[in-house]
Coordinates of C-alpha atoms in Angstrom, one line a residue:
M4 CA 38.9 54.0 48.2
S5 CA 35.6 52.2 48.4
K6 CA 35.2 49.0 46.6
K7 CA 32.4 48.4 44.2
R8 CA 29.9 45.9 45.4
R9 CA 29.6 43.0 43.0
L10 CA 26.2 41.6 42.5
S11 CA 25.6 37.9 42.9
P12 CA 24.5 35.9 39.8
T13 CA 21.0 35.8 41.2
A14 CA 20.9 39.6 41.8
S15 CA 22.5 40.4 38.5
S16 CA 20.0 38.2 36.6
R17 CA 17.1 40.0 38.4
S18 CA 18.5 43.4 37.6
S19 CA 18.9 42.6 33.9
A20 CA 16.1 42.9 31.4
T21 CA 14.1 39.8 30.9
P22 CA 11.2 39.2 28.5
A23 CA 7.8 39.5 30.0
P24 CA 5.4 36.7 29.3
V25 CA 3.0 37.5 26.5
Q26 CA -0.7 36.7 27.0
I27 CA -2.5 35.7 23.8
A28 CA -5.9 34.3 23.3
V29 CA -6.1 30.8 22.0
P30 CA -9.3 29.9 20.2
D31 CA -11.6 27.4 21.7
G32 CA -11.3 23.9 20.3
S33 CA -7.7 24.5 19.2
P34 CA -5.4 21.5 19.8
L35 CA -2.9 23.8 21.6
K36 CA -5.6 25.0 24.0
S37 CA -6.7 21.5 24.8
A38 CA -3.1 20.4 25.2
L39 CA -2.1 23.2 27.5
D40 CA -5.3 23.5 29.5
P41 CA -4.3 23.0 33.2
G42 CA -7.6 21.2 33.7
S43 CA -6.9 18.6 31.1
S44 CA -3.1 18.2 31.4
P45 CA -0.8 18.0 34.4
V46 CA 1.8 20.0 32.5
A47 CA 2.0 23.8 32.6
E48 CA 4.7 25.5 30.5
P49 CA 6.6 28.1 32.6
A50 CA 6.6 31.7 31.3
L51 CA 9.6 32.7 29.2
G52 CA 12.4 34.2 31.2
V53 CA 11.0 32.9 34.5
P54 CA 13.0 30.2 36.4
G55 CA 11.4 26.7 36.2
P56 CA 10.3 24.6 39.1
S57 CA 12.9 23.3 41.6
R58 CA 14.1 19.7 41.7
L59 CA 12.0 19.0 44.7
S60 CA 8.8 20.3 43.1
A61 CA 9.7 18.4 39.9
S62 CA 10.0 15.2 41.8
L63 CA 6.6 15.7 43.4
T64 CA 4.9 16.7 40.1
P65 CA 3.3 13.9 38.1
A66 CA 5.2 12.8 35.0
P67 CA 4.2 14.9 31.9
A68 CA 1.8 13.5 29.4
V69 CA 3.5 11.9 26.4
A70 CA 1.0 13.4 24.0
V71 CA 1.9 17.0 25.2
E72 CA 5.6 16.4 24.9
R73 CA 5.2 15.1 21.4
A74 CA 2.8 17.8 20.2
L75 CA 4.7 21.0 21.1
A76 CA 8.2 22.2 20.6
R77 CA 10.3 24.0 23.2
H78 CA 11.3 27.6 22.9
G79 CA 14.9 28.9 23.2
V80 CA 16.3 30.8 26.1
S81 CA 16.6 34.6 25.9
V82 CA 20.1 36.0 26.3
L83 CA 20.3 38.2 29.4
G84 CA 20.9 41.8 28.6
S85 CA 20.1 41.5 24.9
G86 CA 16.8 43.3 25.1
D87 CA 16.4 46.5 23.1
G88 CA 15.0 48.3 26.2
S89 CA 12.0 50.5 26.5
G90 CA 10.6 51.7 23.2
P91 CA 7.9 51.1 20.7
G92 CA 6.4 47.6 20.5
D93 CA 7.4 44.5 22.3
E94 CA 10.9 44.1 23.6
C95 CA 13.1 41.9 21.4
F96 CA 15.9 39.6 22.5
L97 CA 18.7 37.4 21.2
W98 CA 17.8 33.7 21.7
D99 CA 20.1 30.8 22.6
G100 CA 19.6 27.1 22.5
L101 CA 18.3 26.9 19.0
P102 CA 19.9 25.3 15.9
M103 CA 19.9 28.2 13.4
N104 CA 19.6 27.5 9.7
K105 CA 23.1 28.0 8.3
Q106 CA 26.0 26.3 6.4
A107 CA 23.8 24.6 3.9
F108 CA 21.6 23.0 6.6
R109 CA 18.3 23.9 8.1
Y110 CA 16.3 22.5 11.0
A111 CA 12.7 22.0 12.1
P112 CA 11.4 20.8 15.5
C113 CA 9.9 17.3 15.4
G114 CA 8.4 14.8 17.8
I115 CA 7.6 11.1 17.8
S116 CA 4.9 10.1 15.3
P117 CA 1.7 8.5 16.5
N118 CA 2.2 5.7 14.0
P119 CA 4.2 2.8 15.5
S120 CA 7.4 1.7 13.8
P121 CA 8.1 -1.9 13.0
A122 CA 11.3 -1.5 14.9
P123 CA 10.5 0.1 18.3
V124 CA 14.1 1.3 18.7
I125 CA 13.8 3.4 15.5
P126 CA 10.6 5.4 15.9
F127 CA 9.0 7.7 13.3
Y128 CA 9.2 11.5 13.7
R129 CA 7.0 14.4 12.5
T130 CA 7.2 18.1 12.6
I131 CA 5.5 19.8 15.5
P132 CA 4.5 23.4 16.2
Y133 CA 5.7 25.7 19.1
A134 CA 3.8 26.2 22.3
P135 CA 2.1 29.5 23.1
P136 CA 2.7 32.4 23.2
T137 CA 4.1 31.7 19.7
P138 CA 1.1 31.7 17.2
D139 CA 0.7 29.2 14.4
V140 CA 2.2 31.5 11.8
H141 CA 5.1 33.6 13.0
I142 CA 8.6 34.7 12.2
S143 CA 10.6 31.6 12.2
W144 CA 12.7 31.0 15.3
L145 CA 15.3 29.0 13.2
D146 CA 15.0 30.5 9.7
R147 CA 16.5 33.9 10.5
S148 CA 19.8 35.7 11.0
P149 CA 21.1 35.0 14.5
F150 CA 21.6 38.8 14.9
L151 CA 17.9 39.5 14.3
R152 CA 16.2 39.9 17.6
L153 CA 12.7 38.6 18.2
S154 CA 10.0 39.1 20.8
A155 CA 8.6 36.3 22.9
D156 CA 5.7 35.8 20.5
A157 CA 8.0 35.8 17.4
L158 CA 6.0 38.6 15.7
T159 CA 8.3 41.6 16.4
A160 CA 11.8 41.9 15.0
M161 CA 14.7 44.4 15.2
T162 CA 18.4 44.6 14.9
D163 CA 21.2 47.0 15.9
R164 CA 23.5 46.0 13.0
G165 CA 23.3 46.1 9.2
F166 CA 20.6 44.5 7.3
R167 CA 19.4 41.2 8.7
A168 CA 16.5 39.2 7.4
A169 CA 14.0 36.5 8.5
R170 CA 11.3 34.3 6.9
A171 CA 8.0 33.1 8.2
N172 CA 7.6 29.5 9.2
V173 CA 5.2 28.7 6.3
A174 CA 5.2 29.4 2.5
V175 CA 2.6 29.7 -0.1
R176 CA 2.5 27.8 -3.4
E177 CA -0.6 29.0 -5.2
G178 CA -3.5 31.4 -4.7
S179 CA -3.6 35.0 -3.3
W180 CA -2.2 35.6 0.2
Y181 CA -1.8 38.7 2.3
Y182 CA -0.1 39.9 5.4
E183 CA 0.8 43.4 6.8
V184 CA 3.8 44.9 8.7
I185 CA 3.5 47.6 11.3
V186 CA 6.6 49.9 11.3
E187 CA 7.5 50.3 14.9
R188 CA 10.7 52.2 14.3
G189 CA 11.8 53.5 10.9
N190 CA 12.8 56.7 9.3
G191 CA 12.5 56.2 5.6
V192 CA 11.6 59.9 5.0
V193 CA 15.1 61.0 6.0
G194 CA 16.8 59.0 3.2
G195 CA 19.2 56.1 3.2
A196 CA 22.0 57.3 5.6
K197 CA 25.1 55.2 6.0
G198 CA 26.0 53.4 9.2
S199 CA 24.4 50.6 11.2
A200 CA 23.1 51.7 14.6
G201 CA 22.8 55.4 14.2
D202 CA 21.6 57.5 17.2
P203 CA 20.0 55.2 19.8
G204 CA 18.0 58.2 21.0
N205 CA 16.1 59.0 17.9
A206 CA 17.1 56.1 15.7
G207 CA 17.8 58.4 12.7
N208 CA 19.2 55.5 10.7
A209 CA 16.5 52.9 11.2
H210 CA 15.2 51.3 8.0
I211 CA 13.1 48.3 7.1
R212 CA 12.4 46.3 3.9
V213 CA 9.5 43.8 3.5
G214 CA 8.2 41.5 0.8
W215 CA 8.3 37.9 -0.3
G216 CA 11.3 35.5 -0.6
R217 CA 12.2 31.9 -1.5
R218 CA 14.3 29.5 0.5
E219 CA 17.5 30.4 -1.4
A220 CA 17.3 34.1 -0.4
S221 CA 20.1 35.3 1.8
L222 CA 19.4 36.0 5.5
D223 CA 22.3 38.4 5.9
A224 CA 21.0 40.8 3.2
P225 CA 17.9 42.8 2.8
V226 CA 14.8 41.7 1.0
G227 CA 15.2 42.2 -2.8
S228 CA 19.0 41.9 -2.8
D229 CA 19.0 38.9 -5.2
G230 CA 16.8 37.1 -7.7
Y231 CA 15.1 35.0 -5.0
S232 CA 13.2 37.8 -3.2
Y233 CA 10.9 40.8 -4.1
G234 CA 10.6 43.7 -1.7
I235 CA 9.8 47.3 -1.0
R236 CA 12.0 49.8 1.0
D237 CA 11.0 52.6 3.3
V238 CA 13.2 55.1 1.5
G239 CA 11.1 56.6 -1.3
G240 CA 8.9 53.5 -1.3
E241 CA 11.1 52.0 -4.0
K242 CA 10.6 48.4 -5.1
L243 CA 13.7 46.1 -5.1
H244 CA 14.7 43.0 -7.0
L245 CA 18.2 41.9 -8.0
S246 CA 19.5 44.8 -5.8
R247 CA 18.1 47.3 -8.3
P248 CA 15.8 49.9 -6.7
K249 CA 13.1 51.3 -9.0
P250 CA 10.5 54.0 -8.4
Y251 CA 7.3 52.6 -7.2
G252 CA 5.5 54.2 -4.2
R253 CA 6.3 56.7 -1.5
S254 CA 8.3 56.8 1.7
F255 CA 7.0 55.4 5.0
S256 CA 8.2 55.6 8.5
S257 CA 7.2 54.8 12.1
G258 CA 3.5 54.2 12.6
D259 CA 2.8 53.3 8.9
V260 CA 1.4 49.9 7.9
V261 CA 2.7 48.1 4.8
G262 CA 0.5 45.4 3.2
C263 CA 2.1 42.6 1.1
L264 CA 0.1 40.7 -1.4
I265 CA 1.2 37.8 -3.7
T266 CA -0.7 36.0 -6.3
L267 CA 0.5 32.6 -7.7
P268 CA -1.0 30.4 -10.4
S269 CA -2.7 27.1 -9.6
R270 CA -0.6 24.0 -9.4
P271 CA -1.0 20.5 -8.1
K272 CA -0.5 19.7 -4.5
P273 CA 3.0 18.4 -3.6
S274 CA 3.0 14.6 -4.1
R275 CA 5.4 11.8 -4.5
G276 CA 5.9 10.2 -7.9
P277 CA 7.6 7.3 -9.7
D278 CA 10.1 9.5 -11.6
P279 CA 12.9 10.5 -9.2
A280 CA 14.6 12.6 -11.8
D281 CA 11.6 15.0 -11.9
T282 CA 12.5 17.8 -9.4
S283 CA 8.9 18.9 -9.1
L284 CA 8.0 15.7 -7.3
V285 CA 8.4 15.6 -3.5
Y286 CA 11.3 13.7 -2.0
R287 CA 12.4 14.4 1.5
R288 CA 15.7 13.6 3.3
R289 CA 15.3 14.4 6.9
V290 CA 17.5 13.1 9.8
P291 CA 16.2 13.5 13.4
I292 CA 18.9 14.8 15.8
H293 CA 18.7 15.7 19.4
Y294 CA 19.8 19.2 20.4
K295 CA 19.5 20.6 23.9
G296 CA 16.5 18.7 25.0
Q297 CA 14.6 18.9 21.7
W298 CA 14.4 16.7 18.6
Y299 CA 14.9 18.5 15.2
F300 CA 14.9 17.4 11.6
E301 CA 18.2 18.2 9.9
M302 CA 17.8 18.9 6.2
S303 CA 19.9 20.1 3.3
E304 CA 19.3 23.8 2.5
Y305 CA 18.6 24.9 -1.1
L306 CA 21.7 26.8 -2.4
P307 CA 21.7 29.6 -4.9
A308 CA 22.1 28.7 -8.6
K309 CA 24.8 30.4 -10.6
E310 CA 22.2 31.4 -13.2
M311 CA 20.5 33.5 -10.5
D312 CA 23.8 34.9 -9.1
V313 CA 24.9 36.3 -12.4
L314 CA 21.6 38.2 -12.7
V315 CA 22.6 40.4 -9.8
D316 CA 26.0 41.4 -11.3
R317 CA 26.7 43.9 -8.5
E318 CA 30.3 44.6 -9.7
G319 CA 29.5 44.8 -13.4
K320 CA 31.6 41.7 -14.3
L321 CA 28.9 40.2 -16.5
A322 CA 28.4 43.4 -18.5
A323 CA 32.2 43.8 -18.9
A324 CA 32.6 40.2 -20.0
K325 CA 29.8 40.6 -22.5
A326 CA 31.3 43.7 -24.0
A327 CA 34.7 42.1 -24.3
A328 CA 33.2 39.1 -26.1
E329 CA 31.4 41.3 -28.5
A330 CA 34.5 43.4 -29.3
A331 CA 36.6 40.2 -29.9
K332 CA 33.9 38.9 -32.2
A333 CA 33.8 42.2 -34.2
E334 CA 37.6 42.1 -34.6
E335 CA 37.5 38.6 -36.0
V336 CA 34.8 39.5 -38.5
N337 CA 36.8 42.5 -39.7
G338 CA 39.8 40.3 -40.3
R339 CA 41.9 41.9 -37.5
K340 CA 43.2 39.7 -34.8
K341 CA 44.9 41.2 -31.8
K342 CA 48.3 39.6 -31.2
G343 CA 49.4 38.9 -27.7
A344 CA 52.3 40.6 -26.1
T345 CA 55.7 38.9 -26.7
T346 CA 58.6 38.9 -24.3
K347 CA 62.1 37.4 -24.4
H348 CA 60.9 34.7 -22.1
A349 CA 58.1 33.6 -24.4
K350 CA 58.5 30.1 -25.7
K351 CA 58.5 29.6 -29.5
G352 CA 56.3 27.1 -31.1
K353 CA 53.9 27.1 -28.2
K354 CA 50.5 25.6 -29.1
E355 CA 47.6 27.9 -29.1
V356 CA 45.4 27.6 -26.1
V357 CA 41.9 26.6 -26.9
E358 CA 39.5 28.5 -24.7
P359 CA 36.7 26.5 -23.2
S360 CA 33.3 26.9 -24.5
A361 CA 30.9 29.2 -22.6
P362 CA 28.8 27.5 -20.0
V363 CA 25.4 26.5 -20.9
A364 CA 22.9 28.4 -18.8
R365 CA 19.7 26.7 -17.6
E366 CA 16.4 28.4 -18.4
L367 CA 14.9 30.1 -15.5
P368 CA 11.2 29.4 -15.6
R369 CA 8.6 32.0 -14.6
L370 CA 5.2 31.7 -13.1
Q371 CA 2.6 32.8 -15.6
G372 CA 0.0 35.1 -14.1
S373 CA 1.9 35.7 -10.9
R374 CA 2.3 39.2 -9.4
V375 CA 3.4 41.0 -6.2
E376 CA 1.6 44.1 -4.9
F377 CA 2.1 46.4 -1.9
F378 CA -0.3 48.6 0.1
L379 CA 0.5 51.6 2.3
N380 CA -2.0 52.3 5.1
G381 CA -4.6 50.4 3.2
E382 CA -4.0 52.3 -0.1
P383 CA -2.9 50.2 -3.1
L384 CA 0.4 51.1 -4.7
G385 CA -0.2 49.0 -7.8
T386 CA 1.6 45.9 -9.2
A387 CA 5.3 46.0 -8.3
F388 CA 6.4 42.7 -10.0
D389 CA 4.7 40.2 -12.4
E390 CA 5.8 36.9 -13.9
I391 CA 8.1 36.2 -11.0
Y392 CA 10.5 33.2 -11.0
D393 CA 9.3 29.7 -10.2
F394 CA 10.4 28.4 -6.8
L395 CA 11.1 24.8 -7.9
P396 CA 14.8 23.8 -8.0
L397 CA 16.6 23.7 -11.3
P398 CA 17.6 20.4 -12.9
P399 CA 21.3 19.6 -13.4
L400 CA 22.9 20.4 -16.7
N401 CA 24.4 16.9 -17.2
P402 CA 23.2 14.4 -14.5
Q403 CA 25.6 11.7 -15.7
Q404 CA 28.6 13.9 -14.8
T405 CA 27.8 13.9 -11.2
K406 CA 31.0 12.8 -9.4
R407 CA 31.0 11.3 -5.9
H408 CA 33.9 9.6 -4.1
G409 CA 36.1 9.7 -7.2
V410 CA 33.7 7.6 -9.3
H411 CA 31.0 8.8 -11.6
H412 CA 27.6 7.8 -10.3
F413 CA 24.2 9.2 -10.5
D414 CA 21.4 8.7 -8.1
P415 CA 18.4 11.1 -8.8
Q416 CA 17.2 10.9 -5.2
K417 CA 20.6 11.9 -3.8
D418 CA 22.2 14.0 -6.5
L419 CA 19.2 16.2 -7.2
L420 CA 17.5 18.6 -4.8
H421 CA 13.8 17.8 -5.0
D422 CA 10.9 19.7 -3.7
D423 CA 10.5 18.7 0.0
G424 CA 7.0 20.2 0.4
T425 CA 8.2 23.4 2.0
L426 CA 9.2 25.3 -1.2
G427 CA 7.2 28.4 -2.2
Y428 CA 7.3 32.1 -1.4
Y429 CA 7.6 33.1 2.3
P430 CA 6.7 36.3 3.9
M431 CA 10.2 37.9 4.4
V432 CA 11.2 41.0 6.4
S433 CA 14.6 42.7 7.1
C434 CA 15.7 45.5 9.5
F435 CA 18.7 47.9 9.6
G436 CA 20.2 50.1 12.3
R437 CA 17.7 49.6 15.1
G438 CA 14.8 49.4 12.7
K439 CA 11.9 47.6 14.2
L440 CA 8.7 46.1 12.8
R441 CA 5.8 43.8 13.8
C442 CA 4.1 41.3 11.5
N443 CA 0.4 40.7 11.5
F444 CA -0.6 37.5 9.6
G445 CA -4.3 38.0 10.2
P446 CA -7.1 37.4 10.2
K447 CA -7.8 40.9 11.6
W448 CA -6.0 43.8 9.9
V449 CA -4.9 47.1 11.3
K450 CA -5.3 49.0 8.0
P451 CA -7.3 46.6 5.7
P452 CA -7.3 47.4 2.0
A453 CA -10.7 47.9 0.4
A454 CA -12.3 44.9 -1.2
L455 CA -9.4 42.6 -0.3
S456 CA -10.0 39.1 -1.7
A457 CA -6.8 37.5 -0.7
R458 CA -6.6 35.0 2.1
A459 CA -4.8 35.8 5.4
M460 CA -1.5 34.0 6.0
S461 CA -2.9 32.6 9.3
E462 CA -5.2 30.4 7.2
R463 CA -2.3 28.8 5.5
W464 CA -1.3 26.9 8.6
S465 CA -4.1 24.3 8.5
E466 CA -3.4 23.6 4.9
F467 CA 0.3 23.3 5.4
R468 CA -0.2 20.8 8.3
D469 CA -2.5 18.7 6.2
E470 CA 0.1 18.6 3.4
E471 CA 2.8 17.6 5.9
R472 CA 0.6 14.9 7.4
E473 CA 0.0 13.3 4.0
L474 CA 3.7 13.4 3.2
D475 CA 4.5 12.0 6.6
E476 CA 2.1 9.1 6.2
A477 CA 3.5 8.3 2.8
D478 CA 7.1 8.4 4.1
E479 CA 6.3 6.3 7.1
E480 CA 4.5 3.7 5.0
E481 CA 7.5 3.5 2.7
A482 CA 9.9 3.4 5.6
A483 CA 7.9 0.7 7.4
E484 CA 7.9 -1.5 4.3
R485 CA 11.7 -1.0 3.8
M486 CA 12.3 -1.8 7.5
R487 CA 10.2 -5.0 7.3
M488 CA 12.2 -6.1 4.3
E489 CA 15.4 -5.4 6.1
M490 CA 14.2 -7.2 9.2
E491 CA 13.2 -10.3 7.1
E492 CA 16.6 -10.3 5.4
D493 CA 18.3 -10.0 8.9
E494 CA 16.2 -13.0 10.1
K495 CA 17.3 -15.0 7.1
R496 CA 20.9 -14.1 7.6
K497 CA 20.6 -14.9 11.2
A498 CA 19.0 -18.4 10.5
T499 CA 21.7 -19.1 7.9
M500 CA 24.4 -18.2 10.3
E501 CA 22.9 -20.3 13.2
A502 CA 22.7 -23.3 10.8
K503 CA 26.3 -22.9 9.8
L504 CA 27.4 -22.6 13.5
A505 CA 25.3 -25.6 14.4
K506 CA 26.8 -27.7 11.6
A507 CA 30.3 -26.5 12.5
G508 CA 29.7 -27.3 16.2
A509 CA 28.4 -30.8 15.4
K510 CA 31.4 -31.5 13.2
K511 CA 33.8 -30.2 15.9
K512 CA 32.0 -32.4 18.5
S513 CA 32.3 -35.5 16.2
A514 CA 36.0 -34.9 15.6
A515 CA 36.5 -34.4 19.4
S516 CA 34.7 -37.7 20.1
A517 CA 36.8 -39.6 17.5
S518 CA 40.0 -38.1 18.9
S519 CA 39.0 -39.0 22.4
A520 CA 38.2 -42.6 21.4
K521 CA 41.5 -42.9 19.6
R522 CA 43.4 -41.7 22.7
K523 CA 41.6 -44.1 24.9
K524 CA 42.4 -47.0 22.6
G525 CA 46.1 -46.1 22.4
T526 CA 46.5 -45.9 26.3
A527 CA 44.5 -49.1 27.1
T528 CA 46.0 -51.2 30.0
P529 CA 47.5 -54.6 28.8
T530 CA 45.4 -57.7 29.4
P531 CA 47.1 -61.1 30.3
G532 CA 47.3 -63.8 27.7
P533 CA 46.1 -67.4 28.1
E534 CA 49.6 -68.9 28.3
G535 CA 50.7 -66.8 31.3
L536 CA 52.2 -64.0 29.3
S537 CA 51.0 -60.5 29.1
R538 CA 50.7 -58.5 25.9
A539 CA 54.1 -57.1 26.5
G540 CA 55.6 -60.6 26.8
T541 CA 56.3 -60.4 30.6
P542 CA 55.2 -63.2 32.9
K543 CA 52.4 -62.5 35.3
S544 CA 54.5 -63.5 38.3
E545 CA 57.2 -60.9 37.6
A546 CA 56.4 -57.7 39.1
R547 CA 57.3 -54.5 37.3
T548 CA 59.1 -51.8 39.2
P549 CA 59.4 -48.3 37.8
R550 CA 62.9 -47.4 36.7
P551 CA 64.5 -44.0 35.9
E552 CA 64.1 -42.9 32.4
G553 CA 67.0 -44.1 30.1
T554 CA 68.1 -47.2 32.1
P555 CA 67.9 -50.6 30.4
V556 CA 65.4 -53.2 31.4
K557 CA 66.0 -57.0 31.4
L558 CA 63.2 -58.6 29.5
E559 CA 63.0 -62.4 29.8
I560 CA 61.2 -64.0 26.9
E561 CA 60.4 -67.7 27.4
S562 CA 58.7 -69.7 24.7
A563 CA 55.9 -72.1 25.3
R564 CA 57.3 -74.3 22.6
A565 CA 59.9 -77.0 23.1
T566 CA 61.5 -76.6 19.7
P567 CA 64.9 -74.8 19.7
A568 CA 65.2 -71.5 18.1
P569 CA 67.2 -71.4 14.9
S570 CA 70.4 -69.5 14.9
T571 CA 70.7 -66.4 12.8
P572 CA 73.0 -67.1 9.8
G573 CA 76.0 -64.9 9.5
A574 CA 75.8 -63.5 13.1
R575 CA 79.1 -62.3 14.4
G576 CA 78.5 -62.4 18.0
G577 CA 76.1 -65.3 18.4
S578 CA 72.3 -65.7 17.9
V579 CA 69.1 -64.8 19.6
S580 CA 67.7 -67.7 21.6
R581 CA 64.0 -67.9 22.6
A582 CA 65.0 -67.5 26.3
G583 CA 67.5 -64.8 25.5
S584 CA 67.9 -61.7 27.5
V585 CA 67.1 -58.5 25.8
G586 CA 68.0 -55.0 27.0
V587 CA 65.2 -52.5 26.4
S588 CA 65.4 -48.8 27.0
R589 CA 62.3 -46.9 28.2
A590 CA 62.2 -45.2 24.8
G591 CA 61.4 -48.5 23.2
S592 CA 64.6 -49.4 21.3
V593 CA 66.1 -52.9 21.9
G594 CA 69.7 -53.9 21.4
V595 CA 70.3 -57.6 20.4
S596 CA 73.7 -58.0 18.9
R597 CA 76.6 -56.0 17.6
T598 CA 74.9 -55.4 14.3
G599 CA 71.4 -56.4 14.9
S600 CA 68.4 -54.4 16.1
V601 CA 65.0 -55.3 17.5
S602 CA 62.1 -52.9 17.1
V603 CA 59.8 -52.7 20.1
S604 CA 56.7 -50.5 20.6
R605 CA 56.9 -47.5 22.9
A606 CA 54.3 -49.0 25.3
G607 CA 56.6 -51.9 26.1
S608 CA 54.6 -54.7 24.4
V609 CA 56.8 -56.5 21.8
A610 CA 55.1 -56.5 18.5
S611 CA 58.0 -57.8 16.4
M612 CA 61.7 -58.3 16.7
R613 CA 63.8 -57.9 13.6
H614 CA 67.5 -59.2 13.3
E615 CA 69.3 -58.0 10.2
E616 CA 72.8 -58.7 9.0
A617 CA 74.2 -58.7 5.5
G618 CA 70.7 -58.3 3.9
D619 CA 69.3 -61.4 5.8
E620 CA 66.3 -60.9 8.0
S621 CA 64.8 -63.1 10.7
K622 CA 61.7 -62.1 12.5
M623 CA 60.5 -63.0 16.0
D624 CA 56.8 -62.7 16.8
V625 CA 55.3 -62.8 20.2
D626 CA 51.9 -64.4 20.1
E627 CA 49.4 -64.4 22.9
E628 CA 48.6 -68.1 22.6
E629 CA 51.8 -69.7 21.3
G630 CA 54.4 -67.3 22.8
V631 CA 57.4 -66.4 20.6
T632 CA 57.8 -67.8 17.1
W633 CA 60.4 -67.4 14.5
D634 CA 59.7 -66.8 10.8

C-alpha cells in the first residue's frame, strides 16, 4: 500500500485558492494616491494574499511614515480555501482578523488624531478609511454577517448558506441617492425553492435581495424582513417590508442590473446641542481598543425597539391577542363574564388578580415626502414605498424609571441612545444559496436610468468625512477642556498632599529632636562637686568598679559639716548617721533599717533619702556644696 504524500504547509498554502490582487485606478490628487505613491512614501502595502517581507528586509527597510500609518486602516486576512472558486465575478472569501459587529457592539477603524492631546499618554483618535484596493464607498468589512463572503475590493458578495446581509460603510440622511447591483449569480425566474446551497453546478437555488436598511436591521436575515429595511426580491420582483412580500415588478436573474433609489426630506446636519435628553442631537461614546495590530472604535449598537418588532408579527401573536381582547370586551358589554375553571385544589376566597395595563406604545415617526424606488436594467418600476420610518432612536417611555446598579438614576447621555452621526439609511444587500452580486456605487453606471437626477453614493463619502471631522473636532475640544480641568485638579490635590506630607515630616522631625535631647539629658555623665563629692555622693578618690547586677554596693557618705546628725525618733534598730554605711542595689533601692527605706535614683546619684517609722519622716538631702543635710 502506497502512502499518501502530505503536503508541507508552504506547498498546501500555494495549492489553495488565494485572492488575486485587484488593480483599481485611484484619481489624481486623492489623499490615498499621495499616501501610497512609492515615490512619495517609503511604505508599499503588500498585495492581499501575498506573503509580506521577511524580517531581514523589514530590518533594512526605513521606518514607515507616521502619517501613512494613521491615515489608512489595515485589511483582514483571507481564510485559505474559503474562495467560491471559478465563476462569474470576482472570487469571494471569508476574512479573519476583523472585529465583526455583533452582540450589541460595533466597530470602526481609527487612528491617532493630528490634534495633540493635553495628556500625551492619552492621544485623540479619529476614524480612518481602508487602503486600496478598497474604494471609499464599499460593502462594510465589519458591518456584515461573518458568513457573507467578500471580494478583495469589498464590492462583490456571496454566501453558500441561508440569507446573510451586509450594509455599506456610509449612510444617507437627506436628499436623493442612487446605486446599482449587478446580479452575478441568481435564479429568481425559477421561484423560491427551499434549501440553502442548492446545486453548486447550476446554482438553481441562488437568490438575492437588495434595498435600503437602517442600523437596527438584522444581518442574519434578508433585506425587508423587519421594519428597519425596505427591499426587492428576485422572485417575481416583489417588494418586501415587515416580511410581507407584495407584487411590484418582475423577476430578475443573472446578468440583470437592479437600481436602488431613495429620497429623504431635508434636515439639519448632525450637531451637538445643550439638551442631552433630545435624541436627535449628536452624542458619541467611542472607546478606542487595539485588536490584531489595528486600532478600532468600540461603540454600542442600536437595538430593535419592541414597537418595531410587534409590527412584524410573523407568528400572528399580535392579531390573536387583539382578537381575544376584543372578544373579552364584547362579553363584558353584553353582561356575560366567563368564569374560570374550578377544581378541588382551588383556594376559596382568593383575591381577584388585577391584570396589568397594556403597555404604552411609542409613536413611530415617519419621514414626510420620503420614498424608495427600484429600477430593472434602467427601466423604472415605480415607487415601492413612501413615508418610510424615521431613522432617529425612539425616546424612553419614562426616563425616571431607568434603573442602574439597583438604584434609580437617570443620565440622558448614558441612558439614552443618541444619534452618533452615523444614523440614516444604508445601501443593504443579502444573498441566499450561492447567490452572488456586485455593487456599483458610481459615478459610472452599467444601466443608467433615463434622466436620473439622484446623486451617486460615491459622492456621499466626502460629505460624510466632513461631518465626521466637525464632530471629531468638537469632541476633541470638549475632551481637551475636560482633561485640562482634571489635570489642574490633580495638581491641586498633589500640592495639598505634598504640603501635608511636609508638615507631617517637620512635626515628626521636631518630635525626634526633642526625644533625642531628652535622652541625652537623662544619660549625662556626672560632674564633680566643689566639696570633693560627685553628684552621686561618692568621693573622687574612690574608684568605682563594676559589679554583677543585683549585688549590694557600700556607699560611704561623709558630711562636710561638723554637727552631729540627729537620731531618728522611734527607731528600733538605731539611727542613720551622716557617715553611715548604706547598702545599695544596682536597681536603685537602698536598705537603711529594719523598717526604714531610702529612695535612690536609678543612675546612682542620691537625690533624697527618706526614713519612715510610725508616721514620722526624716529626710536626708545630698547637696553639691554642703554635702548631706537633714531636714
